[in-house]
Short mmCIF file of C-alpha atoms and ligand atoms in Angstrom, two decimals:
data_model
loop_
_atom_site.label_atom_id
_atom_site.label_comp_id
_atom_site.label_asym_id
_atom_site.label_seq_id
_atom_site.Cartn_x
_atom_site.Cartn_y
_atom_site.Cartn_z
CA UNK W 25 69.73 94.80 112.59
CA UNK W 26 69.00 97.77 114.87
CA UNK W 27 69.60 101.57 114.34
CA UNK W 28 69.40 104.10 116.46
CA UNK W 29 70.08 107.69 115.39
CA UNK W 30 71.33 110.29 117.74
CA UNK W 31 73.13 113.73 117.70
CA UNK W 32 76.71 114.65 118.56
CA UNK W 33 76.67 117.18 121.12
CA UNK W 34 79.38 119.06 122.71
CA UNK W 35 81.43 119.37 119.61
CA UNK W 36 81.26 122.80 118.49
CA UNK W 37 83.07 125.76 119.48
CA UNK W 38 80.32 127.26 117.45
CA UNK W 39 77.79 126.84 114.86
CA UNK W 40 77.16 128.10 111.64
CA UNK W 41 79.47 129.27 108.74
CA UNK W 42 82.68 131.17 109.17
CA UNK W 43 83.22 130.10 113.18
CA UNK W 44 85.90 127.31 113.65
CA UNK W 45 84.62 124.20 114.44
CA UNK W 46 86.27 121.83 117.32
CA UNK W 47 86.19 117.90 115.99
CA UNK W 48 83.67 115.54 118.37
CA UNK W 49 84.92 114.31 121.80
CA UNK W 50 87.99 116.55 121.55
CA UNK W 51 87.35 120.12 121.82
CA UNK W 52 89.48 121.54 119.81
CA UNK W 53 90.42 121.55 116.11
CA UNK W 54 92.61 118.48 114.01
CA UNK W 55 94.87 119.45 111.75
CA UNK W 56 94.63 116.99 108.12
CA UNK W 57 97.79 115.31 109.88
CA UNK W 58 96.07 114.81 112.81
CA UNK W 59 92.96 113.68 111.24
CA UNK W 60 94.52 111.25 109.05
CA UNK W 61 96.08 109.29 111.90
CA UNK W 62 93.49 108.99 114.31
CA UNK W 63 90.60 108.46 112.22
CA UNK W 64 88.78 110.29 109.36
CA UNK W 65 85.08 111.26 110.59
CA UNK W 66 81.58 111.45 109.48
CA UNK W 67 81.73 107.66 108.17
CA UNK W 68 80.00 104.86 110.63
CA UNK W 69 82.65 102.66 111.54
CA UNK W 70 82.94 99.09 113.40
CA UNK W 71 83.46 99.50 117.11
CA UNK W 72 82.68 96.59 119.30
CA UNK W 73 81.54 93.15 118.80
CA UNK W 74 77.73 93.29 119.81
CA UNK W 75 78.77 89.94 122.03
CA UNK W 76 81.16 91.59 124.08
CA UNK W 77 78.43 94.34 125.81
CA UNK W 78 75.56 92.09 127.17
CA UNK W 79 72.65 94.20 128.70
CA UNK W 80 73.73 95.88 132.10
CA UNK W 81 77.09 96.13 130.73
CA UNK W 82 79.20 99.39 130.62
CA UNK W 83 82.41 98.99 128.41
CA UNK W 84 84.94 101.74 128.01
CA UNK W 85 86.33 102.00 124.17
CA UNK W 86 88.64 104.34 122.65
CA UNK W 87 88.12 104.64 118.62
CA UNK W 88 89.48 107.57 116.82
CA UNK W 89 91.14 109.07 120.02
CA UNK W 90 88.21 109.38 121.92
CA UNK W 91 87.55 107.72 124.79
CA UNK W 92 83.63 105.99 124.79
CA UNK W 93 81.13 104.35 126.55
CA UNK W 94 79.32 101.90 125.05
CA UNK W 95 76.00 100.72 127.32
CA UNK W 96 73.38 98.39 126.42
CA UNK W 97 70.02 99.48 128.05
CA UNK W 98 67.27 97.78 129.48
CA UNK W 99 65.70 97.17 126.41
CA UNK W 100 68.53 96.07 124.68
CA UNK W 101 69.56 99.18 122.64
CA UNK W 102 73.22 99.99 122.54
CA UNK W 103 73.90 103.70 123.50
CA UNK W 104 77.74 105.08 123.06
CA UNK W 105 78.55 108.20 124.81
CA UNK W 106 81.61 109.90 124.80
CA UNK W 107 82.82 108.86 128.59
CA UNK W 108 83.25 112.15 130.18
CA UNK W 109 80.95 113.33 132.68
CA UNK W 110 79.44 116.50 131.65
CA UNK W 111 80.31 118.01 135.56
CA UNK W 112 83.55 117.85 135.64
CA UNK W 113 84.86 115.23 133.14
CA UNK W 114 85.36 111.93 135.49
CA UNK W 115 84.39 108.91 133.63
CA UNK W 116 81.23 107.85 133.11
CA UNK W 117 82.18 104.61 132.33
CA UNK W 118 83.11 103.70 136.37
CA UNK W 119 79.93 104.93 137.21
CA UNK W 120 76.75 103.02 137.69
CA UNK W 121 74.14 101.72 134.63
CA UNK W 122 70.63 102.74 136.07
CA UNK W 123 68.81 101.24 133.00
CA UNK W 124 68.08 103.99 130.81
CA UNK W 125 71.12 106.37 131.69
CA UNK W 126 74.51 106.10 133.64
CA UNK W 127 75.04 107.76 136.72
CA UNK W 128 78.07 109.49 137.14
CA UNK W 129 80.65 108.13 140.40
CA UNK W 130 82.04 111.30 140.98
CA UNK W 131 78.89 113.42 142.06
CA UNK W 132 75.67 111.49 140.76
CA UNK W 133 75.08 113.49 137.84
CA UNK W 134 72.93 111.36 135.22
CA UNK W 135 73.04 111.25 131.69
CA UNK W 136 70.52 109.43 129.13
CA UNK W 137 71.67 107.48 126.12
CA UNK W 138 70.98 110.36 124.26
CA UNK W 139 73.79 112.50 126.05
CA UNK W 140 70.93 114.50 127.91
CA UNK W 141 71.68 115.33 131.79
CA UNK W 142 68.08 114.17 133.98
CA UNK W 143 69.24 114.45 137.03
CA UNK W 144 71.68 116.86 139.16
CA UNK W 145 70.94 114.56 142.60
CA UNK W 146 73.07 117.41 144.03
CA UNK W 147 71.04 120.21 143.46
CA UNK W 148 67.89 119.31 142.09
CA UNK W 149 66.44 121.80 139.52
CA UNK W 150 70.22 122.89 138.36
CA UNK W 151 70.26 124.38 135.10
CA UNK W 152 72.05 121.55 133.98
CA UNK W 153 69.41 119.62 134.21
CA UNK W 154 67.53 118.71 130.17
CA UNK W 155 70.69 119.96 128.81
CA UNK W 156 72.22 117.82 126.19
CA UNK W 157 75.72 118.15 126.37
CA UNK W 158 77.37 114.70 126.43
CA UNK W 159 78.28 113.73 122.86
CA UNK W 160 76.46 110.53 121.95
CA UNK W 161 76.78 108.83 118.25
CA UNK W 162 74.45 107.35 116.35
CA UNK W 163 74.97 103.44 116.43
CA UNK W 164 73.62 100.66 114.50
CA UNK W 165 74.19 96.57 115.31
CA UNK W 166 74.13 93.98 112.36
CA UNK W 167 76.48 91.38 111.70
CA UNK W 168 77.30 90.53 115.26
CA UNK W 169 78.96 94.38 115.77
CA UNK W 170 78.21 97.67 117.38
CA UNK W 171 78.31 100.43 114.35
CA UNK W 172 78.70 104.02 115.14
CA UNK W 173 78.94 107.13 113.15
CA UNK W 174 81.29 109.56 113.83
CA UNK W 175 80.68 113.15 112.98
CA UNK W 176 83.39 115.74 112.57
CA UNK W 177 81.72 118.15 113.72
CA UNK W 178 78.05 118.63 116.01
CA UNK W 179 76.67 119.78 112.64
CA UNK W 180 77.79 116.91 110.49
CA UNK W 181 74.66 115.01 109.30
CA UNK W 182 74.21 111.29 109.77
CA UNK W 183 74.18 109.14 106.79
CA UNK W 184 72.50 106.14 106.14
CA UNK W 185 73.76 102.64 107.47
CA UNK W 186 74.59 99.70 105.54
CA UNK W 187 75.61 96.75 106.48
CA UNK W 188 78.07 95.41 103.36
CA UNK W 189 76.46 93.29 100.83
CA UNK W 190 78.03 89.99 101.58
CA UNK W 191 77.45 90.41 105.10
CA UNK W 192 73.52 91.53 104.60
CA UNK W 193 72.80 88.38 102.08
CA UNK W 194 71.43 85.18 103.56
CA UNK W 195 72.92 82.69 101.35
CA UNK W 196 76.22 83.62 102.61
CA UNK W 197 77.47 82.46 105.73
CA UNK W 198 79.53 84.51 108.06
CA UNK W 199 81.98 84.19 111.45
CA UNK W 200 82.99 87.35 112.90
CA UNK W 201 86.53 88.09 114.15
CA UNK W 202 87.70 90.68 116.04
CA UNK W 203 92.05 91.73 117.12
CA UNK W 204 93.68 94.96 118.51
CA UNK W 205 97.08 95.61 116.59
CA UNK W 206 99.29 97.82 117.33
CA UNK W 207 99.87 99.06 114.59
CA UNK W 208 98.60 102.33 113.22
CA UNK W 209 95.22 101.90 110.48
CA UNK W 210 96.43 103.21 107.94
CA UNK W 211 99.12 100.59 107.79
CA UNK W 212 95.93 98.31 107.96
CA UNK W 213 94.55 99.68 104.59
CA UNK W 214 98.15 99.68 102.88
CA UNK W 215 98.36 95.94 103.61
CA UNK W 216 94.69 95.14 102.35
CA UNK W 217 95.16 96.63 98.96
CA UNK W 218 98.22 94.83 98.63
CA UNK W 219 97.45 91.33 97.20
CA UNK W 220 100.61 90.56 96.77
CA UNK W 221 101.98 89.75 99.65
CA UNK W 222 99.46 86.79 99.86
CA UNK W 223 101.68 85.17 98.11
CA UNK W 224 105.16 85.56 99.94
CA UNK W 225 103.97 86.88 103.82
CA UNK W 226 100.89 83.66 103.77
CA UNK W 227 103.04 80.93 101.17
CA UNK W 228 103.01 78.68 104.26
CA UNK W 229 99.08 79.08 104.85
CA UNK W 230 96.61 76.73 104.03
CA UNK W 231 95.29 79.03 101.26
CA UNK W 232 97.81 81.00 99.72
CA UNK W 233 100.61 78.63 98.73
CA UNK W 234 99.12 78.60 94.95
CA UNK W 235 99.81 80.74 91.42
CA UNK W 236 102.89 82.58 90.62
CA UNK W 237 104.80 85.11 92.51
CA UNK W 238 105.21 87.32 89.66
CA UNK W 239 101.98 89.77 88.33
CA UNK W 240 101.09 92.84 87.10
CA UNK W 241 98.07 94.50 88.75
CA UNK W 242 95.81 96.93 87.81
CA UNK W 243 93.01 99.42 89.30
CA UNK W 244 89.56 98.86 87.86
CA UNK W 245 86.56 101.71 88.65
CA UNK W 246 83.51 100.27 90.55
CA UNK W 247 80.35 102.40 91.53
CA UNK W 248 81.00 101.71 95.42
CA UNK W 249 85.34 101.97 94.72
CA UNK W 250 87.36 100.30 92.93
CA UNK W 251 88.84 96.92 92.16
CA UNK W 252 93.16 95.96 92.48
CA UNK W 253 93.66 93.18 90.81
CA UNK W 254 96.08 90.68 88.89
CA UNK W 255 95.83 91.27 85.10
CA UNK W 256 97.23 87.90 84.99
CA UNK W 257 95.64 85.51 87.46
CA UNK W 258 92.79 84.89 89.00
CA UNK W 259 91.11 82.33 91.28
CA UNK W 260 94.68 80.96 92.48
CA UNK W 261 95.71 82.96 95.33
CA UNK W 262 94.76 86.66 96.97
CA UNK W 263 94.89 88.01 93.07
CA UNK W 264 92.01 90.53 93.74
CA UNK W 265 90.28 92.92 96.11
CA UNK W 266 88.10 95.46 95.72
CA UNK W 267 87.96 99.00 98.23
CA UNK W 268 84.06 99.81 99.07
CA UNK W 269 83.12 103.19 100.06
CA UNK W 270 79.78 103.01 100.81
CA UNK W 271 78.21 103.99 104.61
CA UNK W 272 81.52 102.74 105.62
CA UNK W 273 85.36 101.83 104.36
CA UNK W 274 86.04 98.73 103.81
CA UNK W 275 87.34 95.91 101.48
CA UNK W 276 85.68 92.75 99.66
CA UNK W 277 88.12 90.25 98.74
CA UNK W 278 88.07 86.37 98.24
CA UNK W 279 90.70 83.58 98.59
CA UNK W 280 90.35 80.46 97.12
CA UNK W 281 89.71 77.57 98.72
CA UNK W 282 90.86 73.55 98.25
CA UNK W 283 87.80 70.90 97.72
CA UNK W 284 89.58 69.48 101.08
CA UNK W 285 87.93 72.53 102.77
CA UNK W 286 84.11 71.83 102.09
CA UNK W 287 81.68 73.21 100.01
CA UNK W 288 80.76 76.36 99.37
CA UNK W 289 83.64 77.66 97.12
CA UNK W 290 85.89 80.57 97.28
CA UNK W 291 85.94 82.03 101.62
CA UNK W 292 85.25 85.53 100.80
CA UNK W 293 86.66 88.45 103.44
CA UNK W 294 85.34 91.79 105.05
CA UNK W 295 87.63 94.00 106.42
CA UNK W 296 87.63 97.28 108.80
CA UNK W 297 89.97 99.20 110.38
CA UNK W 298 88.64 101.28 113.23
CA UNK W 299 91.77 103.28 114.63
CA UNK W 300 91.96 103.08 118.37
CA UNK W 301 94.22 105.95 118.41
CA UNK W 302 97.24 106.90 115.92
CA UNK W 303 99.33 103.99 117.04
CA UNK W 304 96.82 101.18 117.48
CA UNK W 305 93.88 99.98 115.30
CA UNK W 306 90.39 97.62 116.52
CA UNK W 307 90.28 95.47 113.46
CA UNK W 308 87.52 93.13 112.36
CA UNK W 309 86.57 90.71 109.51
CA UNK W 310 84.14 88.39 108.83
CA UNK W 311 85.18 85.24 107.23
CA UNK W 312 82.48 83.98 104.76
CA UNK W 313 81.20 81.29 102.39
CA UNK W 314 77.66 81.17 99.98
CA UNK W 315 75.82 78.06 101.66
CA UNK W 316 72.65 76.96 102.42
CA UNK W 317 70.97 73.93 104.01
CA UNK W 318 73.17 70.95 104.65
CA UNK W 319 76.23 73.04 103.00
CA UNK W 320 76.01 75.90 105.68
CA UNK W 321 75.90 73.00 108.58
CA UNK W 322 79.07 72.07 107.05
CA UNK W 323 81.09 75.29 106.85
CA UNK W 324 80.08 76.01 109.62
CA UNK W 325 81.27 73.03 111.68
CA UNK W 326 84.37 72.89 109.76
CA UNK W 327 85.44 76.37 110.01
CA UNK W 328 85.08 76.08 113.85
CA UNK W 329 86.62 72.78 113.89
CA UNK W 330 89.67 73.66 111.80
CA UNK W 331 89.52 76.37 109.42
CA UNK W 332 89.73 79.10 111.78
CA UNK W 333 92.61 78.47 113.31
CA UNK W 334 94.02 78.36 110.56
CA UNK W 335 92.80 81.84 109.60
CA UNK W 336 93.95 83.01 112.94
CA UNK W 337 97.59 81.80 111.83
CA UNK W 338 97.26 84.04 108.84
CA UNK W 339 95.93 87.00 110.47
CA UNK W 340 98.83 86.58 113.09
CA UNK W 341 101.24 86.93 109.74
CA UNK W 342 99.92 90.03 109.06
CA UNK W 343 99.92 91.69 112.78
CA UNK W 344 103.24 90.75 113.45
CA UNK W 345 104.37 92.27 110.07
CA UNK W 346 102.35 95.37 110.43
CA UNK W 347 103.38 95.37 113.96
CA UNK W 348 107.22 95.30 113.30
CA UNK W 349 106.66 98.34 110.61
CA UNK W 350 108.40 101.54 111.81
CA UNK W 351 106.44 104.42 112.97
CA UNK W 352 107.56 106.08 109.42
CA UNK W 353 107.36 103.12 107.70
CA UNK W 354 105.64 104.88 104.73
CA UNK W 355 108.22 107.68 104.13
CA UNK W 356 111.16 107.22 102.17
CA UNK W 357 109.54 103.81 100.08
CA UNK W 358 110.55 102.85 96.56
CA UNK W 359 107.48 101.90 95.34
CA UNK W 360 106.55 99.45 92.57
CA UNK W 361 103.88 98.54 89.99
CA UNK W 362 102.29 96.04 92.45
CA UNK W 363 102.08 99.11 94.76
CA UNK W 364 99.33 101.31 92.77
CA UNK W 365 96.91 100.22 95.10
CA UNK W 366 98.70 101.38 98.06
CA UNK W 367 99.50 104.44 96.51
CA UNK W 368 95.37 104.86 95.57
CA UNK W 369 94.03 104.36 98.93
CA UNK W 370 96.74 106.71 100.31
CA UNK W 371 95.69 109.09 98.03
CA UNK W 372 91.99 108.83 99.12
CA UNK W 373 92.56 109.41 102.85
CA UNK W 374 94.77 112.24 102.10
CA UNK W 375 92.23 114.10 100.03
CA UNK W 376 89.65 113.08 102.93
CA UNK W 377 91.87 113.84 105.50
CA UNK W 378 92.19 118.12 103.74
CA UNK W 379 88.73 118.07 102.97
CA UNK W 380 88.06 118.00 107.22
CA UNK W 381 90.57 119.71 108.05
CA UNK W 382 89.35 122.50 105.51
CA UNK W 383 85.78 122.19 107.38
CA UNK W 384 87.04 122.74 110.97
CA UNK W 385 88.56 125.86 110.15
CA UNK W 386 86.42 127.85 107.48
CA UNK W 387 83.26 126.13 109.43
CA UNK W 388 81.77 125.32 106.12
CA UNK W 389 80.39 122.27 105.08
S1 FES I 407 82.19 114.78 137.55
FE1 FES I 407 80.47 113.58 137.21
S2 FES I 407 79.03 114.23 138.64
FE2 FES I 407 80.73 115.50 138.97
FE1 FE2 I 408 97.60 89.23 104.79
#
């Protein structure tokens, strides 16, 4: 795993306490509405499979509204700038990868990975020149994926990465996956801390046709989140997952798994949502299982011979679902026991999602 810390420039209106602050990549301010459906900030997020941006690449992304470019550089580091030239705003992502910076097509201005301009080929010795005004994130790479933190604001500080624990353990053995839905995130997290459609949406999968399709659920406290889970089965179907808020959101859940599908147990899950922009989310889990030696060689070769096409079926269950939700899907619900979990994580984002928007405008922290 690589990090690679950098600040967010061009994000301010200005610094300091009491002076409205614009949100990164946007310049201007997000409303708790706003902020809510394009992405909460100053958490790292997922953003690109690490496989997908081979060195010499340039690869436009847009996460959280903003559009970025991700570059590896000579030496392999992966640099993510926001993909406006600093000049006057073309993309830098059509421009040209020059090793250690991009140059831009419109006019040859070139910016580093760290968002700094080195060279104004059009008048050389412009003021512009050493000035760091292209916002660039701070990214990290582990599990076969590009992680970036996204500030609020140019003043938010970066926290510490961490991969999640089943992905950063190596008895467990994991395949990445990565799908655009369009479908907005949140309706991503509603559907993860809802176990209990495993057993009606997925009752024609290969793992989810067990246990009852009545339960009662409840929330359990953890020190990284906390746990929705069947009160009255376990170990049968999706009866359990658990909401991590650690570096980064996400959700630890396992499924069970028949003898018929090799050793190793129970396939445990990540998920992340990354929102692409208020209608469409970048979503990625890692499918895993604790092996080692001959056991690993196993799950391994099954799961590309047939298990994950299987789990490409199911995931397919869910996007279509998600998909086919109404843009105000979550007004106007009626709401039942098995829905405290929804309810909880909605609850979370919301207090987030007033806690930014109280930053931007009274500027403090
Ligand atoms: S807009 Fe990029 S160099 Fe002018
Ligand atoms: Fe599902």
């Amino acid at each position: 795993m690589t990090t690679e810390t950098a600040t967010a420039a061009a994000g301010s209106k200005a610094a300091g306490k009491g002076k409205r602050k614009y949100v990164v990549g946007t310049r201007r301010q997000l409303d708790a509405a706003e902020l809510a459906a394009t992405g909460l900030r100053d958490r790292w997020y997922p953003i690109y499979p690490s496989r997908f941006v081979g060195t010499g690449d340039m690869v436009k992304v847009k996460r959280l509204g903003v559009d970025w470019l991700l570059f590896r550089d000579a030496t392999g580091q992966i640099r993510m700038l926001e993909d406006r030239c600093p000049h006057r705003s073309a993309p830098l992502s059509v421009g040209q990868h020059l090793g250690d910076r991009v140059a831009c097509k419109y006019h040859g201005v070139q910016v580093d990975g760290q968002g700094t301009v080195v060279s104004v080929p059009g008048m050389p010795g412009c003021a512009l020149e050493g000035r760091t005004v292209t916002a660039s994130l701070a990214v990290a790479e582990g599990a076969d994926t590009i992680f970036a933190f996204v500030p609020l604001t140019e003043d938010s500080e970066v926290t510490g990465f961490k991969l999640p624990d089943r992905l950063d353990n190596p008895e467990i053995s994991w395949f990445s996956n990565y799908a655009e839905w369009i479908s907005p995130w949140r309706y991503y997290m509603d559907n993860v801390l809802d176990p209990m459609h495993g057993a009606f949406l997925h009752r024609d999968s290969h793992s989810m046709f067990g246990g009852d399709t009545s339960a009662r659920f409840r929330i359990r406290e953890t020190d990284r989140g906390f746990f929705f889970e069947k009160t009255d089965q376990r170990g049968k179907n999706f009866d359990w997952v658990e909401f991590c808020r650690e570096s980064m959101d996400y959700v630890d859940l396992e499924i069970p798994y028949a003898e018929s599908a090799g050793p190793g147990g129970s396939f445990g899950i990540v998920g992340m949502s990354t929102p692409i922009d208020e209608n469409t989310s970048a979503v990625f889990h890692w499918r895993t299982r604790t092996v080692s030696d001959w056991e690993r060689d196993v799950w391994r070769f099954m799961y590309k011979a047939t298990l994950e096409e299987k789990h490409w079926a199911v995931l397919e269950q869910d996007r279509e679902l998600l998909e086919a939700l109404a843009a105000d899907a979550d007004r106007g619900e009626h709401l039942y026991q098995h829905d405290l979990g929804v309810a909880r994580i909605r609850r979370v984002h919301e207090a987030d999602a007033q806690k930014q928007a109280a930053i931007l405008l009274d500027g403090s922290a």
